Tab-separated table of C-alpha atoms in Angstrom:
chain	number	residue	atom	x	y	z
A	159	MET	CA	19.808	-2.958	-25.788
A	160	PHE	CA	18.622	-4.293	-29.154
A	161	ASP	CA	20.044	-6.927	-31.480
A	162	SER	CA	19.280	-5.907	-35.064
A	163	ARG	CA	18.544	-9.538	-35.975
A	164	HIS	CA	15.879	-9.658	-33.290
A	165	ILE	CA	14.334	-6.399	-34.517
A	166	ARG	CA	14.203	-7.777	-38.072
A	167	THR	CA	12.571	-11.005	-36.855
A	168	PHE	CA	10.120	-9.099	-34.645
A	169	HIS	CA	9.110	-6.912	-37.581
A	170	GLU	CA	8.495	-9.988	-39.731
A	171	VAL	CA	6.436	-11.704	-36.988
A	172	VAL	CA	4.193	-8.641	-36.776
A	173	ARG	CA	3.878	-8.469	-40.561
A	174	ALA	CA	3.238	-12.217	-41.014
A	175	GLY	CA	0.918	-12.521	-38.012
A	176	SER	CA	2.526	-15.589	-36.370
A	177	TYR	CA	5.820	-17.236	-35.425
A	178	SER	CA	5.312	-20.047	-37.924
A	179	ALA	CA	4.555	-17.707	-40.843
A	180	ALA	CA	7.592	-15.563	-39.976
A	181	ALA	CA	9.746	-18.719	-39.779
A	182	ARG	CA	8.725	-19.743	-43.276
A	183	GLN	CA	9.397	-16.273	-44.646
A	184	LEU	CA	12.796	-15.943	-42.998
A	185	GLY	CA	13.932	-19.530	-43.512
A	186	TYR	CA	14.185	-20.262	-39.780
A	187	THR	CA	12.599	-22.968	-37.656
A	188	GLN	CA	9.687	-21.926	-35.466
A	189	PRO	CA	11.656	-22.692	-32.230
A	190	ALA	CA	14.409	-20.349	-33.472
A	191	ILE	CA	11.847	-17.562	-33.924
A	192	THR	CA	10.462	-18.259	-30.462
A	193	GLN	CA	13.938	-18.079	-28.892
A	194	GLN	CA	14.716	-14.803	-30.633
A	195	MET	CA	11.469	-13.214	-29.432
A	196	LYS	CA	12.111	-14.392	-25.871
A	197	ALA	CA	15.603	-12.884	-26.032
A	198	LEU	CA	14.157	-9.606	-27.321
A	199	GLU	CA	11.569	-9.530	-24.543
A	200	ARG	CA	14.323	-10.087	-21.978
A	201	SER	CA	16.214	-7.173	-23.477
A	202	VAL	CA	13.276	-4.768	-23.239
A	203	GLY	CA	12.156	-6.192	-19.881
A	204	THR	CA	8.510	-6.750	-20.779
A	205	PRO	CA	6.338	-9.002	-23.007
A	206	LEU	CA	5.830	-7.843	-26.583
A	207	PHE	CA	3.068	-10.329	-27.553
A	208	VAL	CA	0.050	-11.878	-25.845
A	209	ARG	CA	-2.070	-14.704	-27.250
A	210	VAL	CA	-5.757	-14.148	-27.768
A	211	GLY	CA	-7.114	-17.529	-28.785
A	212	ARG	CA	-5.049	-18.640	-31.754
A	213	ARG	CA	-4.028	-15.135	-32.630
A	214	MET	CA	-1.152	-13.036	-31.359
A	215	ARG	CA	-1.666	-9.469	-30.266
A	216	LEU	CA	0.935	-6.831	-29.562
A	217	THR	CA	1.216	-5.461	-26.047
A	218	GLU	CA	1.577	-1.711	-25.505
A	219	ALA	CA	5.386	-2.177	-25.494
A	220	GLY	CA	5.140	-4.258	-28.672
A	221	GLU	CA	3.117	-1.551	-30.405
A	222	ALA	CA	5.676	1.067	-29.386
A	223	LEU	CA	8.553	-1.061	-30.659
A	224	GLU	CA	6.804	-1.755	-33.940
A	225	ARG	CA	6.382	1.966	-34.561
A	226	HIS	CA	10.175	2.264	-34.454
A	227	ALA	CA	11.141	-1.083	-35.996
A	228	GLY	CA	10.570	-0.083	-39.610
A	229	VAL	CA	12.617	3.088	-39.187
A	230	ILE	CA	15.396	1.184	-37.383
A	231	LEU	CA	15.625	-1.384	-40.174
A	232	GLU	CA	15.594	1.317	-42.854
A	233	ARG	CA	18.439	3.132	-41.093
A	234	ILE	CA	20.410	-0.100	-40.761
A	235	ALA	CA	19.900	-0.859	-44.459
A	236	ALA	CA	20.973	2.677	-45.384
A	237	ALA	CA	24.048	2.379	-43.168
A	238	GLU	CA	24.954	-0.970	-44.731
A	239	GLN	CA	24.642	0.516	-48.215
A	240	GLN	CA	26.774	3.518	-47.262
A	241	MET	CA	29.458	1.344	-45.663
A	242	SER	CA	29.494	-0.825	-48.769
A	243	ALA	CA	29.866	2.243	-50.977
A	244	ILE	CA	32.726	3.597	-48.870
A	245	THR	CA	34.651	0.325	-48.706
A	246	GLY	CA	33.990	-0.223	-52.417
A	247	LEU	CA	35.269	3.317	-53.165
A	248	ARG	CA	31.952	4.398	-54.679
A	249	ALA	CA	31.779	7.049	-51.939
A	250	GLY	CA	33.910	8.557	-49.215
A	251	ARG	CA	35.439	11.812	-48.050
A	252	VAL	CA	39.097	12.677	-47.513
A	253	ARG	CA	40.184	15.977	-45.959
A	254	MET	CA	43.613	16.939	-47.270
A	255	CYS	CA	45.957	19.750	-46.271
A	256	ALA	CA	48.781	20.863	-48.576
A	257	PHE	CA	51.441	23.569	-48.789
A	258	PRO	CA	51.057	25.942	-51.775
A	259	SER	CA	53.561	24.512	-54.274
A	260	ALA	CA	52.233	20.966	-53.718
A	261	GLY	CA	48.671	22.291	-53.930
A	262	ALA	CA	49.507	23.740	-57.350
A	263	THR	CA	51.248	20.633	-58.716
A	264	LEU	CA	50.898	17.221	-57.041
A	265	VAL	CA	47.364	17.702	-55.757
A	266	PRO	CA	45.598	18.686	-59.035
A	267	GLU	CA	47.270	15.831	-60.925
A	268	ALA	CA	46.289	13.276	-58.280
A	269	LEU	CA	42.721	14.548	-57.930
A	270	ALA	CA	42.129	14.723	-61.673
A	271	ARG	CA	42.893	11.020	-62.008
A	272	LEU	CA	40.825	10.250	-58.914
A	273	ALA	CA	37.823	12.137	-60.318
A	274	VAL	CA	37.848	9.966	-63.441
A	275	GLU	CA	38.386	6.599	-61.761
A	276	HIS	CA	36.430	7.137	-58.512
A	277	PRO	CA	34.055	10.088	-58.945
A	278	GLY	CA	32.171	9.259	-55.745
A	279	VAL	CA	35.208	9.931	-53.550
A	280	ARG	CA	35.201	13.561	-52.409
A	281	VAL	CA	38.440	15.311	-51.456
A	282	GLU	CA	38.299	18.565	-49.490
A	283	LEU	CA	41.457	20.689	-49.678
A	284	GLN	CA	42.907	23.078	-47.102
A	285	GLU	CA	46.120	25.099	-47.446
A	286	ALA	CA	48.719	25.266	-44.678
A	287	GLU	CA	52.465	25.201	-44.239
A	288	PRO	CA	54.245	22.802	-41.890
A	289	PRO	CA	54.389	22.497	-38.935
A	290	ASP	CA	50.811	23.806	-38.682
A	291	SER	CA	49.646	21.325	-41.330
A	292	MET	CA	51.086	18.407	-39.318
A	293	ARG	CA	49.310	19.615	-36.200
A	294	ARG	CA	46.008	19.605	-38.096
A	295	VAL	CA	46.364	15.888	-38.846
A	296	ALA	CA	47.360	15.088	-35.277
A	297	ASP	CA	44.336	17.067	-34.006
A	298	GLY	CA	41.930	15.339	-36.404
A	299	GLU	CA	41.223	18.454	-38.495
A	300	CYS	CA	42.304	16.701	-41.704
A	301	ASP	CA	43.063	13.129	-42.805
A	302	ILE	CA	46.181	13.631	-44.959
A	303	THR	CA	48.700	16.434	-44.983
A	304	LEU	CA	51.424	17.133	-47.511
A	305	ALA	CA	54.462	18.648	-45.840
A	306	PHE	CA	58.186	19.069	-46.407
A	307	THR	CA	61.303	18.757	-44.292
A	308	TYR	CA	64.875	19.943	-44.774
A	309	PRO	CA	67.818	17.644	-44.002
A	310	GLY	CA	69.860	20.406	-42.373
A	311	LEU	CA	67.214	21.328	-39.814
A	312	ARG	CA	65.942	19.448	-36.774
A	313	GLU	CA	62.336	18.716	-37.640
A	314	GLN	CA	59.662	18.022	-35.030
A	315	VAL	CA	57.111	15.535	-36.377
A	316	PRO	CA	54.324	14.401	-34.006
A	317	ASP	CA	54.964	10.824	-32.859
A	318	GLU	CA	51.466	9.657	-33.781
A	319	LEU	CA	51.933	10.498	-37.483
A	320	VAL	CA	53.126	8.058	-40.145
A	321	GLU	CA	55.324	9.493	-42.901
A	322	ILE	CA	54.854	8.358	-46.510
A	323	PRO	CA	57.819	9.757	-48.526
A	324	LEU	CA	56.743	11.046	-51.942
A	325	MET	CA	59.675	12.800	-53.589
A	326	GLU	CA	62.809	14.883	-53.185
A	327	ASP	CA	62.266	18.423	-54.431
A	328	GLN	CA	65.458	20.092	-55.666
A	329	LEU	CA	65.828	23.726	-54.652
A	330	THR	CA	66.358	26.372	-57.303
A	331	VAL	CA	67.212	30.054	-57.437
A	332	LEU	CA	64.799	32.385	-59.209
A	333	LEU	CA	66.678	35.085	-61.112
A	334	PRO	CA	65.684	37.926	-63.440
A	335	THR	CA	66.128	36.683	-66.992
A	336	GLY	CA	68.812	39.286	-67.649
A	337	HIS	CA	70.871	38.342	-64.588
A	338	ALA	CA	74.467	37.290	-65.341
A	339	MET	CA	73.972	33.975	-63.518
A	340	ALA	CA	70.846	33.179	-65.566
A	341	ARG	CA	73.055	32.057	-68.444
A	342	ARG	CA	74.391	29.160	-66.364
A	343	ARG	CA	72.740	25.757	-65.965
A	344	ALA	CA	73.415	25.796	-62.208
A	345	VAL	CA	74.613	28.393	-59.719
A	346	ARG	CA	76.546	28.316	-56.455
A	347	LEU	CA	74.829	29.889	-53.473
A	348	ALA	CA	78.080	31.445	-52.260
A	349	GLU	CA	78.379	33.382	-55.540
A	350	LEU	CA	75.108	35.133	-54.700
A	351	ALA	CA	76.167	36.354	-51.259
A	352	ASP	CA	75.944	40.033	-52.252
A	353	GLU	CA	72.451	39.802	-53.756
A	354	ARG	CA	69.244	41.165	-52.295
A	355	TRP	CA	66.963	38.260	-51.347
A	356	ILE	CA	63.284	37.417	-51.053
A	357	ALA	CA	62.489	34.884	-48.305
A	358	GLY	CA	59.460	32.609	-48.092
A	359	CYS	CA	57.639	30.714	-45.331
A	360	LEU	CA	59.192	30.286	-41.879
A	361	ARG	CA	60.522	26.781	-42.527
A	362	CYS	CA	61.948	27.659	-45.970
A	363	ARG	CA	63.452	30.847	-44.565
A	364	ALA	CA	65.091	28.934	-41.709
A	365	ASN	CA	66.655	26.487	-44.166
A	366	PHE	CA	67.810	29.323	-46.441
A	367	LEU	CA	69.509	31.153	-43.561
A	368	HIS	CA	71.038	27.880	-42.360
A	369	GLU	CA	72.542	27.109	-45.792
A	370	CYS	CA	73.922	30.637	-46.091
A	371	ALA	CA	75.433	30.415	-42.612
A	372	GLU	CA	77.090	27.129	-43.559
A	373	LEU	CA	78.773	29.004	-46.418
A	374	GLY	CA	79.871	31.829	-44.142
A	375	PHE	CA	77.560	34.719	-45.082
A	376	ALA	CA	74.356	36.355	-43.886
A	377	PRO	CA	72.018	37.202	-46.778
A	378	ASP	CA	70.400	40.598	-47.229
A	379	VAL	CA	66.693	39.640	-46.952
A	380	ALA	CA	64.767	42.648	-48.241
A	381	PHE	CA	61.339	41.002	-48.687
A	382	THR	CA	59.451	38.240	-46.951
A	383	THR	CA	56.317	36.687	-48.468
A	384	ASP	CA	54.599	33.303	-48.653
A	385	ASP	CA	52.905	34.252	-51.939
A	386	ILE	CA	54.737	32.613	-54.839
A	387	LEU	CA	53.220	35.009	-57.389
A	388	VAL	CA	54.489	37.979	-55.364
A	389	VAL	CA	57.966	36.398	-55.280
A	390	GLN	CA	57.950	35.989	-59.064
A	391	SER	CA	56.803	39.578	-59.606
A	392	LEU	CA	59.540	40.971	-57.344
A	393	VAL	CA	62.175	38.877	-59.118
A	394	ALA	CA	60.843	39.871	-62.547
A	395	GLU	CA	61.267	43.553	-61.664
A	396	GLY	CA	64.843	42.988	-60.514
A	397	LEU	CA	64.079	43.763	-56.863
A	398	GLY	CA	65.632	40.584	-55.506
A	399	ILE	CA	66.266	36.896	-56.083
A	400	ALA	CA	64.828	33.903	-54.213
A	401	MET	CA	65.688	30.326	-53.328
A	402	MET	CA	62.565	28.334	-54.140
A	403	PRO	CA	61.497	24.666	-54.454
A	404	GLY	CA	61.765	23.035	-57.868
A	405	LEU	CA	58.004	22.412	-57.915
A	406	VAL	CA	57.577	26.151	-58.475
A	407	LEU	CA	59.172	25.835	-61.920
A	408	SER	CA	55.995	24.060	-63.057
A	409	PHE	CA	54.018	27.269	-62.803
A	410	LEU	CA	56.404	30.130	-63.512
A	411	VAL	CA	54.174	32.810	-65.025
A	412	HIS	CA	56.708	35.569	-65.679
A	413	GLU	CA	58.786	35.464	-68.846
A	414	LYS	CA	61.298	37.690	-67.074
A	415	VAL	CA	62.019	35.032	-64.413
A	416	THR	CA	64.463	32.128	-64.813
A	417	GLY	CA	64.972	29.207	-62.440
A	418	ARG	CA	68.416	27.670	-61.993
A	419	ALA	CA	69.414	24.653	-59.894
A	420	LEU	CA	71.889	24.980	-57.051
A	421	ASP	CA	75.363	23.429	-57.297
A	422	PRO	CA	75.920	21.458	-55.165
A	423	ALA	CA	72.313	20.317	-55.182
A	424	SER	CA	70.094	21.173	-52.230
A	425	ARG	CA	66.846	19.303	-51.711
A	426	ARG	CA	63.871	19.046	-49.407
A	427	GLN	CA	61.848	15.907	-48.685
A	428	VAL	CA	58.164	16.044	-49.620
A	429	SER	CA	55.994	13.532	-47.763
A	430	ALA	CA	52.415	12.752	-46.859
A	431	TYR	CA	51.534	12.329	-43.183
A	432	VAL	CA	48.572	10.454	-41.733
A	433	LEU	CA	47.477	8.896	-38.475
A	434	ARG	CA	48.359	5.198	-38.530
A	435	GLU	CA	44.741	4.027	-38.270
A	436	HIS	CA	43.803	6.068	-41.362
A	437	LEU	CA	46.002	3.848	-43.536
A	438	ASP	CA	43.246	1.210	-43.390
A	439	ILE	CA	40.537	3.573	-44.666
A	440	PRO	CA	40.015	2.743	-48.385
A	441	ALA	CA	39.480	6.313	-49.609
A	442	THR	CA	42.523	7.603	-47.715
A	443	ALA	CA	44.705	4.770	-49.038
A	444	LEU	CA	43.492	5.515	-52.570
A	445	VAL	CA	44.350	9.234	-52.340
A	446	LEU	CA	47.803	8.373	-50.997
A	447	GLU	CA	48.386	6.049	-53.954
A	448	GLU	CA	47.376	8.776	-56.413
A	449	LEU	CA	49.749	11.204	-54.679
A	450	ARG	CA	52.576	8.666	-55.000
A	451	THR	CA	51.893	8.398	-58.731
A	452	ALA	CA	51.803	12.170	-59.175
A	453	ALA	CA	55.074	12.532	-57.258
A	454	ALA	CA	56.764	9.759	-59.276
A	455	ASN	CA	55.942	11.712	-62.450
A	456	ARG	CA	57.922	14.641	-61.063
A	457	VAL	CA	61.081	12.920	-59.858
A	458	GLY	CA	63.987	15.136	-60.723
A	459	CYS	CA	62.184	18.428	-60.047
């Protein structure tokens, strides 16, 4: 109904007391002011001014509009400032979802750098495993999700999501330090067929069972947990071994646990996923760039 330019001109006419005074203040010609006020009156459907001699007086509609005009202009100015801050990366919010091992490694590194260079950009972090984390982006519950896929499994990624590959994460086997295989630099999965195993999240477990099946054995899975600290504690006590992502090696807390790479190497793809239109949002693009940098620092994990 309203053109903000007309509201600004109307407010100045009321403040200055005449079309000519408002024209001088705004740098317009008087006919331009007159045309804008006529257009505004057509929009509201009623006169806003009446002339009393040489003076202009507000009608009842004009008085009502003037009561709101100052607030409208203040809100517009505030919105302009906020939009400028967001596009200039002095402000903004990004909702990110990450799986645990990325949340403990890539995310802190990326956000620490972001906090120094762009302290006004706020990142809110949720934790979820794929495919639930991908669904959250597709449903608008978060702006960026970090997820992983395995080459040997058929992965269902929502069509509306854009994948930004970050890194390949080499899988490792967590062994008790005193285990015979712990003395090797790398181990073969088939050599561990008789071990008791600890399995992780649904997607990791599915890949683990798939790789074992490819080698012709079904592993004895004695424990199932998504908690990486629980996995380490079970391994440390000699209750089982686990196939885990290489990112976990960054935060091994048990001296009694050793990580060894698989031979031949087995990897998962770690990527960020966003809705296509979010790629044009400055704060989202900035967080993605910081995640790329953090992932590049870990190539070879």
